[in-house]
Short mmCIF file of C-alpha atoms and ligand atoms in Angstrom, two decimals:
data_model
loop_
_atom_site.label_atom_id
_atom_site.label_comp_id
_atom_site.label_asym_id
_atom_site.label_seq_id
_atom_site.Cartn_x
_atom_site.Cartn_y
_atom_site.Cartn_z
CA MET A 1 0.00 0.00 0.00
CA ALA A 2 1.23 3.51 -0.81
CA PRO A 3 2.19 5.49 2.29
CA LEU A 4 -0.37 7.98 3.58
CA PRO A 5 0.67 11.60 2.88
CA ILE A 6 0.52 13.72 6.04
CA ILE A 7 1.46 17.19 7.26
CA ILE A 8 2.18 17.45 10.98
CA ASP A 9 1.13 20.75 12.56
CA CYS A 10 2.70 20.91 16.01
CA ASP A 11 4.25 22.90 18.87
CA PRO A 12 7.16 20.75 20.17
CA GLY A 13 6.88 20.09 23.16
CA GLN A 14 8.18 16.71 24.36
CA ASP A 15 5.16 14.66 23.33
CA ASP A 16 5.05 16.37 19.92
CA ALA A 17 8.72 15.41 19.57
CA VAL A 18 8.00 11.75 20.28
CA ALA A 19 5.11 11.91 17.78
CA LEU A 20 7.46 13.25 15.11
CA LEU A 21 9.97 10.47 15.75
CA LEU A 22 7.19 7.88 15.51
CA ALA A 23 5.96 9.33 12.20
CA LEU A 24 9.42 9.55 10.68
CA ALA A 25 10.17 5.95 11.66
CA SER A 26 7.02 4.61 10.00
CA PRO A 27 6.92 3.51 6.35
CA GLU A 28 3.10 3.62 6.38
CA LEU A 29 3.36 7.44 6.43
CA GLU A 30 4.83 9.97 4.03
CA VAL A 31 5.57 13.14 6.00
CA LEU A 32 5.33 15.97 3.46
CA GLY A 33 6.36 18.68 5.89
CA ILE A 34 6.12 20.02 9.42
CA THR A 35 4.27 23.20 10.28
CA THR A 36 4.45 24.79 13.71
CA VAL A 37 2.11 26.98 15.68
CA HIS A 38 2.24 28.96 18.96
CA GLY A 39 1.55 26.64 21.87
CA ASN A 40 3.63 24.85 24.48
CA VAL A 41 6.43 27.35 23.93
CA PRO A 42 6.57 30.47 21.70
CA LEU A 43 6.57 29.93 17.94
CA ALA A 44 10.25 30.77 17.33
CA VAL A 45 11.31 28.22 19.94
CA ASN A 46 9.04 25.41 18.76
CA ALA A 47 9.90 25.97 15.08
CA ALA A 48 13.61 25.71 15.94
CA ASN A 49 12.84 22.56 17.93
CA ALA A 50 11.02 21.00 14.96
CA ARG A 51 13.95 21.85 12.69
CA ALA A 52 16.45 20.31 15.12
CA LEU A 53 14.22 17.26 15.48
CA VAL A 54 13.92 16.37 11.80
CA GLU A 55 17.69 16.55 11.51
CA PHE A 56 18.19 14.47 14.66
CA ALA A 57 15.72 11.89 13.30
CA GLY A 58 17.79 11.57 10.10
CA TRP A 59 15.44 13.56 7.80
CA PRO A 60 17.48 16.74 7.16
CA GLU A 61 15.70 17.49 3.87
CA LEU A 62 12.25 17.63 5.44
CA PRO A 63 10.97 21.24 5.41
CA VAL A 64 9.75 22.96 8.59
CA PHE A 65 7.50 26.03 8.29
CA ALA A 66 6.60 28.37 11.12
CA GLY A 67 2.98 29.56 11.21
CA SER A 68 0.80 31.64 13.51
CA ASP A 69 2.53 33.11 16.53
CA ARG A 70 -0.70 33.88 18.41
CA PRO A 71 -4.33 32.80 18.70
CA LEU A 72 -6.99 34.30 16.40
CA ARG A 73 -8.47 36.70 18.95
CA ARG A 74 -6.77 36.37 22.32
CA PRO A 75 -3.38 36.76 23.93
CA GLY A 76 -1.30 33.59 23.64
CA ILE A 77 -0.75 31.15 26.49
CA HIS A 78 2.18 28.78 26.81
CA ALA A 79 2.91 25.71 28.93
CA VAL A 80 6.52 26.33 29.93
CA ARG A 81 5.76 24.96 33.40
CA VAL A 82 4.92 21.62 31.79
CA HIS A 83 7.51 21.48 29.01
CA GLY A 84 10.40 23.56 30.37
CA PRO A 85 11.62 26.82 28.79
CA SER A 86 13.12 24.99 25.80
CA GLY A 87 9.97 22.94 25.24
CA LEU A 88 12.17 19.85 25.09
CA GLN A 89 13.54 19.74 28.60
CA GLY A 90 14.84 16.28 29.45
CA PHE A 91 17.02 15.83 26.36
CA ASP A 92 18.93 18.56 24.51
CA LEU A 93 19.04 18.21 20.74
CA PRO A 94 22.06 19.27 18.68
CA PRO A 95 21.30 22.64 17.05
CA ALA A 96 19.89 22.50 13.52
CA ARG A 97 22.18 23.03 10.54
CA ARG A 98 19.49 24.38 8.25
CA PRO A 99 17.09 27.22 9.04
CA VAL A 100 13.32 27.04 9.18
CA GLU A 101 11.84 27.73 5.70
CA PRO A 102 11.02 31.36 4.97
CA ARG A 103 7.42 30.70 3.86
CA HIS A 104 4.54 30.97 6.31
CA ALA A 105 2.98 27.66 7.32
CA VAL A 106 -0.56 28.84 6.53
CA GLU A 107 0.46 29.71 2.97
CA VAL A 108 2.01 26.25 2.60
CA LEU A 109 -1.11 24.52 3.93
CA VAL A 110 -3.32 26.44 1.50
CA GLU A 111 -1.08 25.78 -1.47
CA THR A 112 -0.68 22.09 -0.68
CA LEU A 113 -4.41 21.53 -0.27
CA ARG A 114 -5.19 23.47 -3.43
CA THR A 115 -2.94 21.18 -5.43
CA ARG A 116 -3.76 17.82 -3.83
CA ASN A 117 -6.71 16.19 -2.12
CA ASP A 118 -5.06 13.20 -0.47
CA VAL A 119 -3.40 14.89 2.51
CA THR A 120 -4.19 14.07 6.15
CA LEU A 121 -3.52 16.91 8.61
CA CYS A 122 -2.18 15.81 11.99
CA ALA A 123 -2.83 18.66 14.42
CA LEU A 124 -0.85 18.35 17.65
CA GLY A 125 -1.11 21.92 18.93
CA PRO A 126 -3.63 24.79 18.99
CA LEU A 127 -5.68 24.87 15.78
CA THR A 128 -4.78 28.41 14.68
CA ASN A 129 -2.86 27.47 11.50
CA LEU A 130 -5.70 25.26 10.27
CA ALA A 131 -8.34 27.87 11.08
CA GLU A 132 -6.40 30.58 9.26
CA ALA A 133 -5.92 28.34 6.21
CA PHE A 134 -9.66 27.51 6.11
CA THR A 135 -10.58 31.19 6.47
CA TRP A 136 -8.19 32.29 3.76
CA ALA A 137 -9.19 29.55 1.30
CA PRO A 138 -12.51 27.92 2.29
CA GLU A 139 -12.45 25.76 -0.84
CA ILE A 140 -9.61 23.66 0.60
CA VAL A 141 -11.77 22.27 3.43
CA LYS A 142 -13.39 19.65 1.20
CA ARG A 143 -9.97 18.67 -0.17
CA VAL A 144 -8.64 17.66 3.27
CA ARG A 145 -8.61 13.89 3.50
CA ARG A 146 -8.95 13.94 7.29
CA ILE A 147 -7.89 15.98 10.30
CA VAL A 148 -6.55 13.84 13.12
CA LEU A 149 -6.09 16.03 16.14
CA MET A 150 -4.97 15.92 19.74
CA GLY A 151 -7.23 18.19 21.69
CA GLY A 152 -10.23 18.47 23.96
CA ALA A 153 -11.75 16.36 26.68
CA SER A 154 -15.25 15.28 27.54
CA LYS A 155 -14.45 14.55 31.17
CA GLY A 156 -11.98 16.82 32.94
CA GLY A 157 -9.55 19.32 31.45
CA ASN A 158 -5.87 19.91 32.12
CA VAL A 159 -5.94 23.74 32.04
CA THR A 160 -9.33 24.40 33.59
CA PRO A 161 -11.77 21.90 35.11
CA VAL A 162 -13.19 21.31 31.60
CA ALA A 163 -10.69 22.58 29.01
CA GLU A 164 -7.67 20.88 27.48
CA PHE A 165 -4.61 22.98 26.55
CA ASN A 166 -4.68 22.84 22.71
CA ILE A 167 -8.32 23.88 22.54
CA HIS A 168 -8.13 26.36 25.41
CA ALA A 169 -5.12 28.07 23.80
CA ASP A 170 -7.27 29.11 20.82
CA PRO A 171 -10.95 28.26 21.32
CA GLU A 172 -12.15 30.34 18.35
CA ALA A 173 -9.80 28.47 16.00
CA ALA A 174 -10.94 25.13 17.41
CA ALA A 175 -14.62 26.09 17.03
CA LEU A 176 -14.00 27.06 13.41
CA VAL A 177 -12.16 23.80 12.60
CA PHE A 178 -14.79 21.56 14.26
CA ALA A 179 -17.54 23.38 12.35
CA ALA A 180 -15.72 23.44 9.01
CA GLY A 181 -16.96 20.12 7.63
CA ALA A 182 -13.71 18.18 7.12
CA PRO A 183 -13.68 14.65 8.61
CA ILE A 184 -12.10 14.76 12.08
CA THR A 185 -10.69 12.15 14.43
CA MET A 186 -10.32 13.58 17.92
CA PHE A 187 -7.84 12.35 20.53
CA GLY A 188 -8.77 14.13 23.72
CA LEU A 189 -7.67 13.59 27.28
CA ASP A 190 -10.32 10.85 27.62
CA VAL A 191 -8.00 8.59 25.66
CA THR A 192 -4.54 10.17 26.04
CA HIS A 193 -4.75 9.88 29.82
CA LYS A 194 -4.86 6.13 29.21
CA ALA A 195 -1.54 6.25 27.29
CA LEU A 196 0.62 6.55 30.40
CA VAL A 197 4.33 6.25 29.91
CA ASN A 198 6.26 4.87 32.88
CA ALA A 199 9.83 4.08 33.92
CA GLU A 200 9.72 0.62 32.36
CA HIS A 201 8.67 1.99 28.97
CA CYS A 202 11.50 4.52 29.22
CA ARG A 203 14.01 1.74 29.87
CA GLY A 204 12.78 0.05 26.68
CA PHE A 205 13.10 3.31 24.69
CA ARG A 206 16.69 3.79 25.91
CA ALA A 207 17.62 0.32 24.69
CA ALA A 208 16.49 1.39 21.18
CA GLY A 209 19.41 3.77 20.54
CA LYS A 210 19.99 7.50 20.51
CA ARG A 211 16.49 8.50 19.35
CA GLY A 212 15.03 6.20 21.98
CA ALA A 213 17.29 7.83 24.59
CA ALA A 214 15.88 11.20 23.55
CA ALA A 215 12.30 9.92 23.88
CA SER A 216 13.13 8.52 27.29
CA GLY A 217 14.60 11.85 28.42
CA TRP A 218 11.48 13.72 27.29
CA CYS A 219 9.13 11.23 28.92
CA ASP A 220 11.11 11.07 32.14
CA PHE A 221 11.30 14.84 32.60
CA PRO A 222 10.00 14.84 36.16
CA ASP A 223 8.23 18.19 36.23
CA ARG A 224 6.11 17.55 33.15
CA TYR A 225 3.09 16.48 35.06
CA ASN A 226 2.06 16.08 38.60
CA PRO A 227 1.01 12.42 38.82
CA MET A 228 -0.69 13.14 42.12
CA ARG A 229 -3.01 15.54 40.37
CA TYR A 230 -4.25 12.97 37.86
CA GLY A 231 -4.11 10.01 40.24
CA ALA A 232 -2.08 7.86 37.87
CA VAL A 233 1.38 6.36 37.70
CA GLY A 234 2.98 7.59 34.50
CA LEU A 235 2.69 10.59 32.22
CA PRO A 236 0.11 10.90 29.45
CA LEU A 237 1.83 10.65 26.07
CA HIS A 238 -0.77 12.70 24.18
CA ASP A 239 0.42 13.54 20.68
CA PRO A 240 1.93 10.18 19.62
CA CYS A 241 -1.59 8.67 19.88
CA VAL A 242 -2.54 10.61 16.72
CA ILE A 243 0.32 9.11 14.74
CA ALA A 244 -0.19 5.63 16.16
CA TRP A 245 -3.84 5.67 15.00
CA LEU A 246 -2.72 6.41 11.44
CA ILE A 247 -0.32 3.47 11.56
CA ASP A 248 -2.61 1.00 13.34
CA PRO A 249 -6.20 2.15 13.99
CA THR A 250 -7.03 -1.22 15.58
CA LEU A 251 -5.20 0.01 18.70
CA PHE A 252 -8.02 2.49 19.35
CA ALA A 253 -11.80 2.71 19.47
CA GLY A 254 -14.30 5.54 19.60
CA LYS A 255 -17.61 6.83 18.41
CA GLU A 256 -18.93 9.32 15.85
CA CYS A 257 -20.26 12.32 17.75
CA PHE A 258 -21.17 15.95 17.34
CA VAL A 259 -18.56 18.15 19.04
CA ALA A 260 -18.88 21.89 19.70
CA VAL A 261 -16.35 24.22 21.32
CA GLU A 262 -17.30 26.79 23.97
CA THR A 263 -15.99 30.24 23.10
CA GLU A 264 -17.98 32.55 25.41
CA SER A 265 -18.32 31.38 28.99
CA PRO A 266 -15.43 32.44 31.27
CA LEU A 267 -16.04 29.30 33.35
CA THR A 268 -16.00 26.75 30.52
CA LEU A 269 -13.98 28.54 27.81
CA GLY A 270 -12.36 26.02 25.45
CA GLN A 271 -14.49 23.08 26.57
CA THR A 272 -15.18 20.51 23.86
CA VAL A 273 -18.82 19.60 24.35
CA VAL A 274 -19.05 16.02 23.09
CA ASP A 275 -22.64 14.95 22.41
CA TRP A 276 -21.97 11.29 23.18
CA TRP A 277 -25.65 10.28 23.19
CA GLY A 278 -26.80 12.51 20.32
CA ARG A 279 -28.98 14.70 22.51
CA LEU A 280 -28.70 17.69 20.18
CA GLY A 281 -29.73 15.77 17.06
CA GLU A 282 -26.80 17.28 15.15
CA LYS A 283 -24.89 15.38 12.46
CA PRO A 284 -21.66 13.94 13.95
CA ASN A 285 -18.60 15.97 12.95
CA ALA A 286 -15.87 13.89 14.64
CA THR A 287 -14.86 10.40 15.58
CA VAL A 288 -14.11 10.79 19.26
CA ILE A 289 -11.57 8.22 20.42
CA GLU A 290 -11.95 6.99 23.99
CA ARG A 291 -10.23 3.58 24.15
CA ILE A 292 -6.65 2.48 23.58
CA ASP A 293 -4.76 -0.79 23.71
CA ALA A 294 -1.99 0.90 25.72
CA GLU A 295 0.28 -2.14 25.69
CA GLY A 296 0.01 -2.39 21.89
CA PHE A 297 0.63 1.34 21.58
CA PHE A 298 3.86 1.24 23.61
CA LYS A 299 5.00 -1.87 21.76
CA LEU A 300 4.53 -0.06 18.44
CA LEU A 301 6.35 3.02 19.72
CA SER A 302 9.33 1.01 21.03
CA GLU A 303 9.61 -0.95 17.78
CA ARG A 304 9.58 2.20 15.69
CA LEU A 305 12.13 4.02 17.88
CA ALA A 306 14.38 0.97 17.50
CA ARG A 307 14.09 1.30 13.70
CA LEU A 308 15.44 4.85 13.91
CA GLY A 309 18.26 3.57 16.12
C1 LIG B 1 -1.50 18.88 24.64
O1 LIG B 1 -0.93 20.10 25.08
C2 LIG B 1 0.47 20.02 25.08
O2 LIG B 1 0.94 20.19 26.38
C3 LIG B 1 0.85 18.67 24.53
O3 LIG B 1 1.89 18.81 23.56
C4 LIG B 1 -0.41 18.14 23.89
O4 LIG B 1 -0.50 18.46 22.52
C5 LIG B 1 -2.06 18.13 25.83
O5 LIG B 1 -3.03 18.90 26.47
CA1 LIG B 2 1.40 19.38 21.27
#
């Protein structure tokens, strides 16, 4: 089977970094390019991280484009407390040899989707780049093969009681993307908090070689999450779930639902309202993933890190 063409829109971030390694190690996927967006750390920092990462992974020719440096309508928020000032605390990458491309990520998304209709967008950060591309060129929406995104939660947020970071960081962009009409697969905290990486997984990663050692460093970074807060042993490895689903969807299960994003209420801003039981009578706009074969997921990740060496 021909590999699936994808663009990864991200804000690395340790778990974005592991997701990129997983994608680049996987022959089922053809990574056309990386676009970055404001998020875990400011745009300039995460774009430089993405550039350093593709080189570290052994893909120096892969282009990295920086996109929107702020949300559509609000001041930006970052998650330096979670990811460290570099975004990749836990393992320092060698600096990149080549610069980030001069073109804006949104321009690249629009141009790519105007010229081809087989591209899957993997969104691992706030949805600002996608929203700007859809606003600029609405005709591209129907040419998107699928959006597979990490974001949202139907039961408990990680920024507010109900909102997850990627959606909370730009709720208007998220609302626009969910309402746009492109097929969406959503990986929210309901499933990513079941993909808990622990010390034993990290030992396995380290045995895989230098890329595995990097993944272990990023997953072991002790301040990333407060396990006491979430009542679990291990850290949620959010973004790699998106890539793993593209490689092996049998590792996951979910349900077609209507999802809306709250953009007004100060109390619930950025909440993804998942209509699990179809109470609103709206047509489903997303496949909401809620179950994972976590053992199978970590086995896949370890195997692929070992391929990169
Ligand atoms: C999401 O926010 C970031 O901290 C992670 O990279 C992930 O994309 C989890 O809420
Ligand atoms: Ca991310």
